[in-house]
Amino acid sequence: MKPVKQLFGALPMVICLVLMPMLLLAQKDSVIFKNGNTIVGEMKSLNNGVLTMETSFSKNDFTIKWSEIRSVFSDTRFLITLADGRRINGNLKSRPDSGRVVTADPGRTDIEVALEDIVFIKGLKSDFWSRAKASIDVGMSLTKANNLRQFSVRSAVGYLADRWQLDANFNTLFSKQDSVEDTKRTDAAINYKYFLQHDWYLGASLSFLSNTEQALRLRTTGKIGGGKLLKHTNKSYWGVGGGLSVNNESFTNETPARNSLEAYAGTELNLFDIGDLSLLSSWYVYPSLTESGRWRSDFSFDAKYEFWKDFYFRAGTTVNYDNQPAVAGKETDFVFQFTVGWSL
């Protein structure tokens, strides 16, 4: 019986010896930090300067600043975007002698780049949820003096494929105050982008706006065009775009409905390597091609601070301008929002 007991007593160690190589084989990606530490797991994505990595010893994914990494090694095939706008498929293997990274795709010539020139990676076999994103913000304020009650909601969902991206958002703000007419503003949008080489892209979008300040019952705007990222790094991106826009408007007063064809041009800037703070702003101008002398402008700015895990504070403003509004003296409408949110 003693040999049998000894055999069963050693069984856990035998199992570990058998399973350990299998676990290490499954966790086949490795990352070496500038301080010499190493982590082994599965690299899932790199976006906005942050690498997300899954390991067998933690139930939560690790998020690692790309700037803190010295070397990466993986046999996994990724969709990789470089700072010069090239989009390639391949794996990642650092050269120990030079610190540069070789991206190799079977049947194609290897490409050698600096680690900091890699600005985006995504596993080609990643599941749906690793490619999806979502967020929701809620804000509320009460003021006793004039019985002011204000409530706002901001929400967004998105999905990133190998060559295209789809995003949607819905935002609403409602304000009620004694002796003052209620104020309500609601906007929503669906945006589609198809990525080309060298950070060019084609885009189409459909947006909606309802706004009591400018007597807008509903403004529906469809856009089609393209653009380019002029700067794309692990700290920021800056892009410009333009195209054509079809604008349809109905109003809450006696102003007749409008239909117009517009051109549009704009820019977007995102700064995300400021600790837990990120800044996002955009500005678009719409000169009308069918209404003489009319032009519109949309500006937005958001500051987002992540204070705990996936929770954050956000402060933002949106400004809409129309030089030929439905109500005289109401050319400009703006809103400031302070919210608490959660992101997937």
PDB file of N, CA and C in Angstrom, residues 93-194:
ATOM      1  N   LYS A  93       8.274  39.926 -33.642  1.00  0.00           N
ATOM      2  CA  LYS A  93       9.465  39.361 -33.004  1.00  0.00           C
ATOM      3  C   LYS A  93      10.555  40.416 -32.961  1.00  0.00           C
ATOM      4  N   SER A  94      10.937  40.808 -31.744  1.00  0.00           N
ATOM      5  CA  SER A  94      11.979  41.825 -31.583  1.00  0.00           C
ATOM      6  C   SER A  94      13.358  41.225 -31.845  1.00  0.00           C
ATOM      7  N   ARG A  95      14.221  42.024 -32.434  1.00  0.00           N
ATOM      8  CA  ARG A  95      15.622  41.636 -32.606  1.00  0.00           C
ATOM      9  C   ARG A  95      16.389  42.055 -31.352  1.00  0.00           C
ATOM     10  N   PRO A  96      17.020  41.109 -30.672  1.00  0.00           N
ATOM     11  CA  PRO A  96      17.710  41.461 -29.424  1.00  0.00           C
ATOM     12  C   PRO A  96      18.886  42.401 -29.615  1.00  0.00           C
ATOM     13  N   ASP A  97      19.472  42.388 -30.816  1.00  0.00           N
ATOM     14  CA  ASP A  97      20.664  43.209 -31.029  1.00  0.00           C
ATOM     15  C   ASP A  97      20.337  44.667 -31.308  1.00  0.00           C
ATOM     16  N   SER A  98      19.220  44.920 -32.010  1.00  0.00           N
ATOM     17  CA  SER A  98      18.906  46.290 -32.423  1.00  0.00           C
ATOM     18  C   SER A  98      17.707  46.890 -31.706  1.00  0.00           C
ATOM     19  N   GLY A  99      16.882  46.057 -31.083  1.00  0.00           N
ATOM     20  CA  GLY A  99      15.676  46.556 -30.440  1.00  0.00           C
ATOM     21  C   GLY A  99      14.535  46.804 -31.399  1.00  0.00           C
ATOM     22  N   ARG A 100      14.755  46.586 -32.688  1.00  0.00           N
ATOM     23  CA  ARG A 100      13.694  46.761 -33.671  1.00  0.00           C
ATOM     24  C   ARG A 100      12.836  45.498 -33.755  1.00  0.00           C
ATOM     25  N   VAL A 101      11.665  45.623 -34.353  1.00  0.00           N
ATOM     26  CA  VAL A 101      10.707  44.535 -34.417  1.00  0.00           C
ATOM     27  C   VAL A 101      10.529  44.098 -35.854  1.00  0.00           C
ATOM     28  N   VAL A 102      10.539  42.796 -36.056  1.00  0.00           N
ATOM     29  CA  VAL A 102      10.283  42.232 -37.373  1.00  0.00           C
ATOM     30  C   VAL A 102       8.846  41.723 -37.419  1.00  0.00           C
ATOM     31  N   THR A 103       8.089  42.176 -38.397  1.00  0.00           N
ATOM     32  CA  THR A 103       6.744  41.674 -38.627  1.00  0.00           C
ATOM     33  C   THR A 103       6.801  40.794 -39.863  1.00  0.00           C
ATOM     34  N   ALA A 104       6.435  39.544 -39.696  1.00  0.00           N
ATOM     35  CA  ALA A 104       6.578  38.571 -40.781  1.00  0.00           C
ATOM     36  C   ALA A 104       5.233  37.970 -41.124  1.00  0.00           C
ATOM     37  N   ASP A 105       4.879  37.955 -42.393  1.00  0.00           N
ATOM     38  CA  ASP A 105       3.670  37.316 -42.884  1.00  0.00           C
ATOM     39  C   ASP A 105       4.095  36.215 -43.851  1.00  0.00           C
ATOM     40  N   PRO A 106       3.603  34.986 -43.672  1.00  0.00           N
ATOM     41  CA  PRO A 106       4.023  33.892 -44.542  1.00  0.00           C
ATOM     42  C   PRO A 106       3.888  34.237 -46.019  1.00  0.00           C
ATOM     43  N   GLY A 107       4.968  33.996 -46.774  1.00  0.00           N
ATOM     44  CA  GLY A 107       4.942  34.249 -48.209  1.00  0.00           C
ATOM     45  C   GLY A 107       5.270  35.670 -48.602  1.00  0.00           C
ATOM     46  N   ARG A 108       5.518  36.568 -47.618  1.00  0.00           N
ATOM     47  CA  ARG A 108       5.815  37.952 -47.934  1.00  0.00           C
ATOM     48  C   ARG A 108       7.128  38.373 -47.296  1.00  0.00           C
ATOM     49  N   THR A 109       7.666  39.479 -47.767  1.00  0.00           N
ATOM     50  CA  THR A 109       8.939  39.982 -47.249  1.00  0.00           C
ATOM     51  C   THR A 109       8.767  40.535 -45.847  1.00  0.00           C
ATOM     52  N   ASP A 110       9.715  40.211 -44.964  1.00  0.00           N
ATOM     53  CA  ASP A 110       9.668  40.727 -43.610  1.00  0.00           C
ATOM     54  C   ASP A 110       9.831  42.244 -43.611  1.00  0.00           C
ATOM     55  N   ILE A 111       9.177  42.889 -42.642  1.00  0.00           N
ATOM     56  CA  ILE A 111       9.288  44.338 -42.465  1.00  0.00           C
ATOM     57  C   ILE A 111       9.869  44.596 -41.085  1.00  0.00           C
ATOM     58  N   GLU A 112      10.929  45.394 -41.026  1.00  0.00           N
ATOM     59  CA  GLU A 112      11.576  45.698 -39.757  1.00  0.00           C
ATOM     60  C   GLU A 112      11.286  47.149 -39.380  1.00  0.00           C
ATOM     61  N   VAL A 113      10.718  47.356 -38.187  1.00  0.00           N
ATOM     62  CA  VAL A 113      10.331  48.697 -37.750  1.00  0.00           C
ATOM     63  C   VAL A 113      10.740  48.898 -36.300  1.00  0.00           C
ATOM     64  N   ALA A 114      10.769  50.148 -35.871  1.00  0.00           N
ATOM     65  CA  ALA A 114      10.997  50.471 -34.462  1.00  0.00           C
ATOM     66  C   ALA A 114       9.724  50.175 -33.675  1.00  0.00           C
ATOM     67  N   LEU A 115       9.876  49.800 -32.425  1.00  0.00           N
ATOM     68  CA  LEU A 115       8.729  49.441 -31.596  1.00  0.00           C
ATOM     69  C   LEU A 115       7.735  50.593 -31.495  1.00  0.00           C
ATOM     70  N   GLU A 116       8.248  51.824 -31.371  1.00  0.00           N
ATOM     71  CA  GLU A 116       7.349  52.972 -31.217  1.00  0.00           C
ATOM     72  C   GLU A 116       6.583  53.289 -32.495  1.00  0.00           C
ATOM     73  N   ASP A 117       6.996  52.716 -33.637  1.00  0.00           N
ATOM     74  CA  ASP A 117       6.273  52.948 -34.891  1.00  0.00           C
ATOM     75  C   ASP A 117       5.054  52.049 -35.038  1.00  0.00           C
ATOM     76  N   ILE A 118       4.875  51.091 -34.130  1.00  0.00           N
ATOM     77  CA  ILE A 118       3.678  50.250 -34.129  1.00  0.00           C
ATOM     78  C   ILE A 118       2.630  50.946 -33.274  1.00  0.00           C
ATOM     79  N   VAL A 119       1.505  51.337 -33.882  1.00  0.00           N
ATOM     80  CA  VAL A 119       0.502  52.133 -33.167  1.00  0.00           C
ATOM     81  C   VAL A 119      -0.798  51.372 -32.934  1.00  0.00           C
ATOM     82  N   PHE A 120      -0.951  50.218 -33.563  1.00  0.00           N
ATOM     83  CA  PHE A 120      -2.197  49.459 -33.380  1.00  0.00           C
ATOM     84  C   PHE A 120      -1.949  48.003 -33.735  1.00  0.00           C
ATOM     85  N   ILE A 121      -2.444  47.082 -32.900  1.00  0.00           N
ATOM     86  CA  ILE A 121      -2.463  45.656 -33.248  1.00  0.00           C
ATOM     87  C   ILE A 121      -3.779  45.060 -32.781  1.00  0.00           C
ATOM     88  N   LYS A 122      -4.239  44.057 -33.494  1.00  0.00           N
ATOM     89  CA  LYS A 122      -5.455  43.323 -33.126  1.00  0.00           C
ATOM     90  C   LYS A 122      -5.302  41.911 -33.670  1.00  0.00           C
ATOM     91  N   GLY A 123      -5.538  40.906 -32.815  1.00  0.00           N
ATOM     92  CA  GLY A 123      -5.466  39.527 -33.255  1.00  0.00           C
ATOM     93  C   GLY A 123      -6.480  39.234 -34.340  1.00  0.00           C
ATOM     94  N   LEU A 124      -6.030  38.633 -35.438  1.00  0.00           N
ATOM     95  CA  LEU A 124      -6.934  38.376 -36.563  1.00  0.00           C
ATOM     96  C   LEU A 124      -8.019  37.366 -36.218  1.00  0.00           C
ATOM     97  N   LYS A 125      -7.782  36.547 -35.186  1.00  0.00           N
ATOM     98  CA  LYS A 125      -8.787  35.562 -34.777  1.00  0.00           C
ATOM     99  C   LYS A 125      -9.467  35.956 -33.475  1.00  0.00           C
ATOM    100  N   SER A 126      -9.383  37.232 -33.103  1.00  0.00           N
ATOM    101  CA  SER A 126      -9.991  37.682 -31.854  1.00  0.00           C
ATOM    102  C   SER A 126     -11.509  37.575 -31.943  1.00  0.00           C
ATOM    103  N   ASP A 127     -12.150  37.353 -30.783  1.00  0.00           N
ATOM    104  CA  ASP A 127     -13.588  37.143 -30.780  1.00  0.00           C
ATOM    105  C   ASP A 127     -14.336  38.475 -30.860  1.00  0.00           C
ATOM    106  N   PHE A 128     -15.665  38.375 -30.912  1.00  0.00           N
ATOM    107  CA  PHE A 128     -16.508  39.557 -31.106  1.00  0.00           C
ATOM    108  C   PHE A 128     -16.312  40.579 -29.998  1.00  0.00           C
ATOM    109  N   TRP A 129     -16.307  40.109 -28.736  1.00  0.00           N
ATOM    110  CA  TRP A 129     -16.281  41.038 -27.612  1.00  0.00           C
ATOM    111  C   TRP A 129     -14.952  41.773 -27.506  1.00  0.00           C
ATOM    112  N   SER A 130     -13.861  41.163 -27.969  1.00  0.00           N
ATOM    113  CA  SER A 130     -12.584  41.864 -27.920  1.00  0.00           C
ATOM    114  C   SER A 130     -12.516  42.971 -28.970  1.00  0.00           C
ATOM    115  N   ARG A 131     -13.398  42.928 -29.952  1.00  0.00           N
ATOM    116  CA  ARG A 131     -13.430  43.958 -30.988  1.00  0.00           C
ATOM    117  C   ARG A 131     -14.525  44.991 -30.748  1.00  0.00           C
ATOM    118  N   ALA A 132     -15.382  44.743 -29.761  1.00  0.00           N
ATOM    119  CA  ALA A 132     -16.488  45.645 -29.482  1.00  0.00           C
ATOM    120  C   ALA A 132     -16.131  46.609 -28.352  1.00  0.00           C
ATOM    121  N   LYS A 133     -16.805  47.741 -28.319  1.00  0.00           N
ATOM    122  CA  LYS A 133     -16.639  48.700 -27.234  1.00  0.00           C
ATOM    123  C   LYS A 133     -17.985  49.338 -26.937  1.00  0.00           C
ATOM    124  N   ALA A 134     -18.144  49.819 -25.710  1.00  0.00           N
ATOM    125  CA  ALA A 134     -19.385  50.466 -25.304  1.00  0.00           C
ATOM    126  C   ALA A 134     -19.105  51.348 -24.106  1.00  0.00           C
ATOM    127  N   SER A 135     -19.895  52.381 -23.945  1.00  0.00           N
ATOM    128  CA  SER A 135     -19.769  53.251 -22.780  1.00  0.00           C
ATOM    129  C   SER A 135     -21.099  53.933 -22.509  1.00  0.00           C
ATOM    130  N   ILE A 136     -21.317  54.304 -21.257  1.00  0.00           N
ATOM    131  CA  ILE A 136     -22.505  55.054 -20.885  1.00  0.00           C
ATOM    132  C   ILE A 136     -22.136  56.037 -19.785  1.00  0.00           C
ATOM    133  N   ASP A 137     -22.604  57.278 -19.924  1.00  0.00           N
ATOM    134  CA  ASP A 137     -22.372  58.343 -18.953  1.00  0.00           C
ATOM    135  C   ASP A 137     -23.718  58.844 -18.456  1.00  0.00           C
ATOM    136  N   VAL A 138     -23.758  59.216 -17.188  1.00  0.00           N
ATOM    137  CA  VAL A 138     -24.969  59.773 -16.593  1.00  0.00           C
ATOM    138  C   VAL A 138     -24.591  60.996 -15.773  1.00  0.00           C
ATOM    139  N   GLY A 139     -25.377  62.059 -15.914  1.00  0.00           N
ATOM    140  CA  GLY A 139     -25.153  63.268 -15.132  1.00  0.00           C
ATOM    141  C   GLY A 139     -26.473  63.830 -14.648  1.00  0.00           C
ATOM    142  N   MET A 140     -26.487  64.412 -13.436  1.00  0.00           N
ATOM    143  CA  MET A 140     -27.713  64.972 -12.884  1.00  0.00           C
ATOM    144  C   MET A 140     -27.355  66.123 -11.942  1.00  0.00           C
ATOM    145  N   SER A 141     -28.147  67.181 -11.979  1.00  0.00           N
ATOM    146  CA  SER A 141     -27.935  68.298 -11.065  1.00  0.00           C
ATOM    147  C   SER A 141     -29.274  68.849 -10.591  1.00  0.00           C
ATOM    148  N   LEU A 142     -29.327  69.282  -9.307  1.00  0.00           N
ATOM    149  CA  LEU A 142     -30.514  69.867  -8.693  1.00  0.00           C
ATOM    150  C   LEU A 142     -30.121  71.171  -8.020  1.00  0.00           C
ATOM    151  N   THR A 143     -30.905  72.226  -8.236  1.00  0.00           N
ATOM    152  CA  THR A 143     -30.666  73.514  -7.597  1.00  0.00           C
ATOM    153  C   THR A 143     -31.944  73.960  -6.914  1.00  0.00           C
ATOM    154  N   LYS A 144     -31.900  74.163  -5.590  1.00  0.00           N
ATOM    155  CA  LYS A 144     -33.094  74.487  -4.819  1.00  0.00           C
ATOM    156  C   LYS A 144     -33.627  75.878  -5.135  1.00  0.00           C
ATOM    157  N   ALA A 145     -32.724  76.850  -5.352  1.00  0.00           N
ATOM    158  CA  ALA A 145     -33.127  78.251  -5.483  1.00  0.00           C
ATOM    159  C   ALA A 145     -34.200  78.454  -6.548  1.00  0.00           C
ATOM    160  N   ASN A 146     -34.023  77.897  -7.721  1.00  0.00           N
ATOM    161  CA  ASN A 146     -35.017  78.068  -8.788  1.00  0.00           C
ATOM    162  C   ASN A 146     -35.608  76.732  -9.234  1.00  0.00           C
ATOM    163  N   ASN A 147     -35.416  75.709  -8.385  1.00  0.00           N
ATOM    164  CA  ASN A 147     -35.951  74.376  -8.655  1.00  0.00           C
ATOM    165  C   ASN A 147     -35.478  73.856 -10.020  1.00  0.00           C
ATOM    166  N   LEU A 148     -34.174  74.057 -10.296  1.00  0.00           N
ATOM    167  CA  LEU A 148     -33.598  73.599 -11.557  1.00  0.00           C
ATOM    168  C   LEU A 148     -33.261  72.118 -11.453  1.00  0.00           C
ATOM    169  N   ARG A 149     -33.737  71.354 -12.408  1.00  0.00           N
ATOM    170  CA  ARG A 149     -33.441  69.920 -12.491  1.00  0.00           C
ATOM    171  C   ARG A 149     -32.909  69.626 -13.886  1.00  0.00           C
ATOM    172  N   GLN A 150     -31.737  69.037 -13.910  1.00  0.00           N
ATOM    173  CA  GLN A 150     -31.104  68.735 -15.193  1.00  0.00           C
ATOM    174  C   GLN A 150     -30.603  67.300 -15.190  1.00  0.00           C
ATOM    175  N   PHE A 151     -30.880  66.606 -16.280  1.00  0.00           N
ATOM    176  CA  PHE A 151     -30.489  65.203 -16.395  1.00  0.00           C
ATOM    177  C   PHE A 151     -29.910  64.975 -17.781  1.00  0.00           C
ATOM    178  N   SER A 152     -28.795  64.244 -17.847  1.00  0.00           N
ATOM    179  CA  SER A 152     -28.176  63.979 -19.149  1.00  0.00           C
ATOM    180  C   SER A 152     -27.672  62.547 -19.210  1.00  0.00           C
ATOM    181  N   VAL A 153     -27.699  61.985 -20.416  1.00  0.00           N
ATOM    182  CA  VAL A 153     -27.193  60.641 -20.692  1.00  0.00           C
ATOM    183  C   VAL A 153     -26.380  60.698 -21.970  1.00  0.00           C
ATOM    184  N   ARG A 154     -25.202  60.065 -21.944  1.00  0.00           N
ATOM    185  CA  ARG A 154     -24.375  59.914 -23.139  1.00  0.00           C
ATOM    186  C   ARG A 154     -24.033  58.442 -23.274  1.00  0.00           C
ATOM    187  N   SER A 155     -24.166  57.908 -24.463  1.00  0.00           N
ATOM    188  CA  SER A 155     -23.888  56.484 -24.663  1.00  0.00           C
ATOM    189  C   SER A 155     -23.261  56.276 -26.030  1.00  0.00           C
ATOM    190  N   ALA A 156     -22.475  55.194 -26.136  1.00  0.00           N
ATOM    191  CA  ALA A 156     -21.808  54.888 -27.402  1.00  0.00           C
ATOM    192  C   ALA A 156     -21.520  53.397 -27.480  1.00  0.00           C
ATOM    193  N   VAL A 157     -21.588  52.844 -28.682  1.00  0.00           N
ATOM    194  CA  VAL A 157     -21.195  51.461 -28.955  1.00  0.00           C
ATOM    195  C   VAL A 157     -20.375  51.465 -30.241  1.00  0.00           C
ATOM    196  N   GLY A 158     -19.538  50.446 -30.414  1.00  0.00           N
ATOM    197  CA  GLY A 158     -18.720  50.382 -31.624  1.00  0.00           C
ATOM    198  C   GLY A 158     -18.171  48.997 -31.862  1.00  0.00           C
ATOM    199  N   TYR A 159     -17.752  48.768 -33.092  1.00  0.00           N
ATOM    200  CA  TYR A 159     -17.147  47.487 -33.476  1.00  0.00           C
ATOM    201  C   TYR A 159     -16.044  47.761 -34.489  1.00  0.00           C
ATOM    202  N   LEU A 160     -14.886  47.127 -34.276  1.00  0.00           N
ATOM    203  CA  LEU A 160     -13.739  47.306 -35.152  1.00  0.00           C
ATOM    204  C   LEU A 160     -13.406  45.997 -35.852  1.00  0.00           C
ATOM    205  N   ALA A 161     -13.525  45.961 -37.174  1.00  0.00           N
ATOM    206  CA  ALA A 161     -13.138  44.801 -37.981  1.00  0.00           C
ATOM    207  C   ALA A 161     -11.736  45.038 -38.536  1.00  0.00           C
ATOM    208  N   ASP A 162     -11.276  44.122 -39.372  1.00  0.00           N
ATOM    209  CA  ASP A 162      -9.923  44.244 -39.919  1.00  0.00           C
ATOM    210  C   ASP A 162      -9.759  45.483 -40.780  1.00  0.00           C
ATOM    211  N   ARG A 163     -10.773  45.806 -41.573  1.00  0.00           N
ATOM    212  CA  ARG A 163     -10.644  46.913 -42.515  1.00  0.00           C
ATOM    213  C   ARG A 163     -11.698  48.000 -42.338  1.00  0.00           C
ATOM    214  N   TRP A 164     -12.617  47.841 -41.401  1.00  0.00           N
ATOM    215  CA  TRP A 164     -13.656  48.850 -41.241  1.00  0.00           C
ATOM    216  C   TRP A 164     -14.043  49.000 -39.776  1.00  0.00           C
ATOM    217  N   GLN A 165     -14.725  50.089 -39.498  1.00  0.00           N
ATOM    218  CA  GLN A 165     -15.140  50.412 -38.138  1.00  0.00           C
ATOM    219  C   GLN A 165     -16.545  50.989 -38.175  1.00  0.00           C
ATOM    220  N   LEU A 166     -17.384  50.571 -37.219  1.00  0.00           N
ATOM    221  CA  LEU A 166     -18.758  51.058 -37.121  1.00  0.00           C
ATOM    222  C   LEU A 166     -18.991  51.565 -35.708  1.00  0.00           C
ATOM    223  N   ASP A 167     -19.470  52.807 -35.588  1.00  0.00           N
ATOM    224  CA  ASP A 167     -19.741  53.419 -34.285  1.00  0.00           C
ATOM    225  C   ASP A 167     -21.134  54.030 -34.289  1.00  0.00           C
ATOM    226  N   ALA A 168     -21.748  54.040 -33.114  1.00  0.00           N
ATOM    227  CA  ALA A 168     -23.040  54.689 -32.940  1.00  0.00           C
ATOM    228  C   ALA A 168     -23.070  55.350 -31.566  1.00  0.00           C
ATOM    229  N   ASN A 169     -23.764  56.470 -31.465  1.00  0.00           N
ATOM    230  CA  ASN A 169     -23.892  57.143 -30.176  1.00  0.00           C
ATOM    231  C   ASN A 169     -25.262  57.776 -30.039  1.00  0.00           C
ATOM    232  N   PHE A 170     -25.667  57.957 -28.780  1.00  0.00           N
ATOM    233  CA  PHE A 170     -26.949  58.595 -28.456  1.00  0.00           C
ATOM    234  C   PHE A 170     -26.744  59.443 -27.213  1.00  0.00           C
ATOM    235  N   ASN A 171     -27.117  60.720 -27.300  1.00  0.00           N
ATOM    236  CA  ASN A 171     -26.939  61.656 -26.190  1.00  0.00           C
ATOM    237  C   ASN A 171     -28.210  62.472 -26.005  1.00  0.00           C
ATOM    238  N   THR A 172     -28.586  62.699 -24.760  1.00  0.00           N
ATOM    239  CA  THR A 172     -29.769  63.515 -24.500  1.00  0.00           C
ATOM    240  C   THR A 172     -29.573  64.331 -23.237  1.00  0.00           C
ATOM    241  N   LEU A 173     -30.149  65.526 -23.231  1.00  0.00           N
ATOM    242  CA  LEU A 173     -30.096  66.412 -22.073  1.00  0.00           C
ATOM    243  C   LEU A 173     -31.460  67.054 -21.901  1.00  0.00           C
ATOM    244  N   PHE A 174     -31.966  67.022 -20.659  1.00  0.00           N
ATOM    245  CA  PHE A 174     -33.276  67.587 -20.353  1.00  0.00           C
ATOM    246  C   PHE A 174     -33.129  68.512 -19.158  1.00  0.00           C
ATOM    247  N   SER A 175     -33.651  69.730 -19.285  1.00  0.00           N
ATOM    248  CA  SER A 175     -33.553  70.721 -18.219  1.00  0.00           C
ATOM    249  C   SER A 175     -34.929  71.296 -17.937  1.00  0.00           C
ATOM    250  N   LYS A 176     -35.294  71.326 -16.642  1.00  0.00           N
ATOM    251  CA  LYS A 176     -36.603  71.847 -16.231  1.00  0.00           C
ATOM    252  C   LYS A 176     -36.394  72.834 -15.092  1.00  0.00           C
ATOM    253  N   GLN A 177     -37.045  74.007 -15.199  1.00  0.00           N
ATOM    254  CA  GLN A 177     -36.846  75.062 -14.215  1.00  0.00           C
ATOM    255  C   GLN A 177     -38.127  75.858 -14.056  1.00  0.00           C
ATOM    256  N   ASP A 178     -38.415  76.311 -12.825  1.00  0.00           N
ATOM    257  CA  ASP A 178     -39.628  77.090 -12.560  1.00  0.00           C
ATOM    258  C   ASP A 178     -39.636  78.364 -13.389  1.00  0.00           C
ATOM    259  N   SER A 179     -40.810  78.665 -13.968  1.00  0.00           N
ATOM    260  CA  SER A 179     -41.054  79.907 -14.721  1.00  0.00           C
ATOM    261  C   SER A 179     -40.235  80.015 -16.000  1.00  0.00           C
ATOM    262  N   VAL A 180     -39.613  78.915 -16.422  1.00  0.00           N
ATOM    263  CA  VAL A 180     -38.823  78.903 -17.652  1.00  0.00           C
ATOM    264  C   VAL A 180     -39.247  77.704 -18.498  1.00  0.00           C
ATOM    265  N   GLU A 181     -39.325  77.914 -19.807  1.00  0.00           N
ATOM    266  CA  GLU A 181     -39.712  76.827 -20.704  1.00  0.00           C
ATOM    267  C   GLU A 181     -38.680  75.698 -20.653  1.00  0.00           C
ATOM    268  N   ASP A 182     -39.181  74.470 -20.651  1.00  0.00           N
ATOM    269  CA  ASP A 182     -38.282  73.308 -20.595  1.00  0.00           C
ATOM    270  C   ASP A 182     -37.327  73.321 -21.785  1.00  0.00           C
ATOM    271  N   THR A 183     -36.121  72.857 -21.520  1.00  0.00           N
ATOM    272  CA  THR A 183     -35.099  72.761 -22.567  1.00  0.00           C
ATOM    273  C   THR A 183     -34.750  71.295 -22.785  1.00  0.00           C
ATOM    274  N   LYS A 184     -34.701  70.913 -24.034  1.00  0.00           N
ATOM    275  CA  LYS A 184     -34.362  69.522 -24.358  1.00  0.00           C
ATOM    276  C   LYS A 184     -33.480  69.492 -25.595  1.00  0.00           C
ATOM    277  N   ARG A 185     -32.503  68.638 -25.544  1.00  0.00           N
ATOM    278  CA  ARG A 185     -31.598  68.471 -26.682  1.00  0.00           C
ATOM    279  C   ARG A 185     -31.257  66.991 -26.807  1.00  0.00           C
ATOM    280  N   THR A 186     -31.422  66.446 -28.008  1.00  0.00           N
ATOM    281  CA  THR A 186     -31.106  65.037 -28.247  1.00  0.00           C
ATOM    282  C   THR A 186     -30.359  64.927 -29.566  1.00  0.00           C
ATOM    283  N   ASP A 187     -29.265  64.175 -29.546  1.00  0.00           N
ATOM    284  CA  ASP A 187     -28.554  63.925 -30.803  1.00  0.00           C
ATOM    285  C   ASP A 187     -28.107  62.469 -30.845  1.00  0.00           C
ATOM    286  N   ALA A 188     -27.991  61.948 -32.045  1.00  0.00           N
ATOM    287  CA  ALA A 188     -27.575  60.562 -32.263  1.00  0.00           C
ATOM    288  C   ALA A 188     -26.876  60.480 -33.606  1.00  0.00           C
ATOM    289  N   ALA A 189     -26.023  59.458 -33.769  1.00  0.00           N
ATOM    290  CA  ALA A 189     -25.279  59.321 -35.024  1.00  0.00           C
ATOM    291  C   ALA A 189     -24.835  57.885 -35.224  1.00  0.00           C
ATOM    292  N   ILE A 190     -24.704  57.506 -36.490  1.00  0.00           N
ATOM    293  CA  ILE A 190     -24.105  56.236 -36.893  1.00  0.00           C
ATOM    294  C   ILE A 190     -22.980  56.569 -37.873  1.00  0.00           C
ATOM    295  N   ASN A 191     -21.782  56.084 -37.609  1.00  0.00           N
ATOM    296  CA  ASN A 191     -20.612  56.409 -38.433  1.00  0.00           C
ATOM    297  C   ASN A 191     -19.931  55.128 -38.918  1.00  0.00           C
ATOM    298  N   TYR A 192     -19.559  55.130 -40.184  1.00  0.00           N
ATOM    299  CA  TYR A 192     -18.870  53.987 -40.787  1.00  0.00           C
ATOM    300  C   TYR A 192     -17.584  54.481 -41.442  1.00  0.00           C
ATOM    301  N   LYS A 193     -16.480  53.749 -41.202  1.00  0.00           N
ATOM    302  CA  LYS A 193     -15.204  54.058 -41.836  1.00  0.00           C
ATOM    303  C   LYS A 193     -14.624  52.801 -42.470  1.00  0.00           C
ATOM    304  N   TYR A 194     -14.074  52.966 -43.656  1.00  0.00           N
ATOM    305  CA  TYR A 194     -13.349  51.888 -44.317  1.00  0.00           C
ATOM    306  C   TYR A 194     -11.903  52.349 -44.471  1.00  0.00           C
TER     307      TYR A 194
END
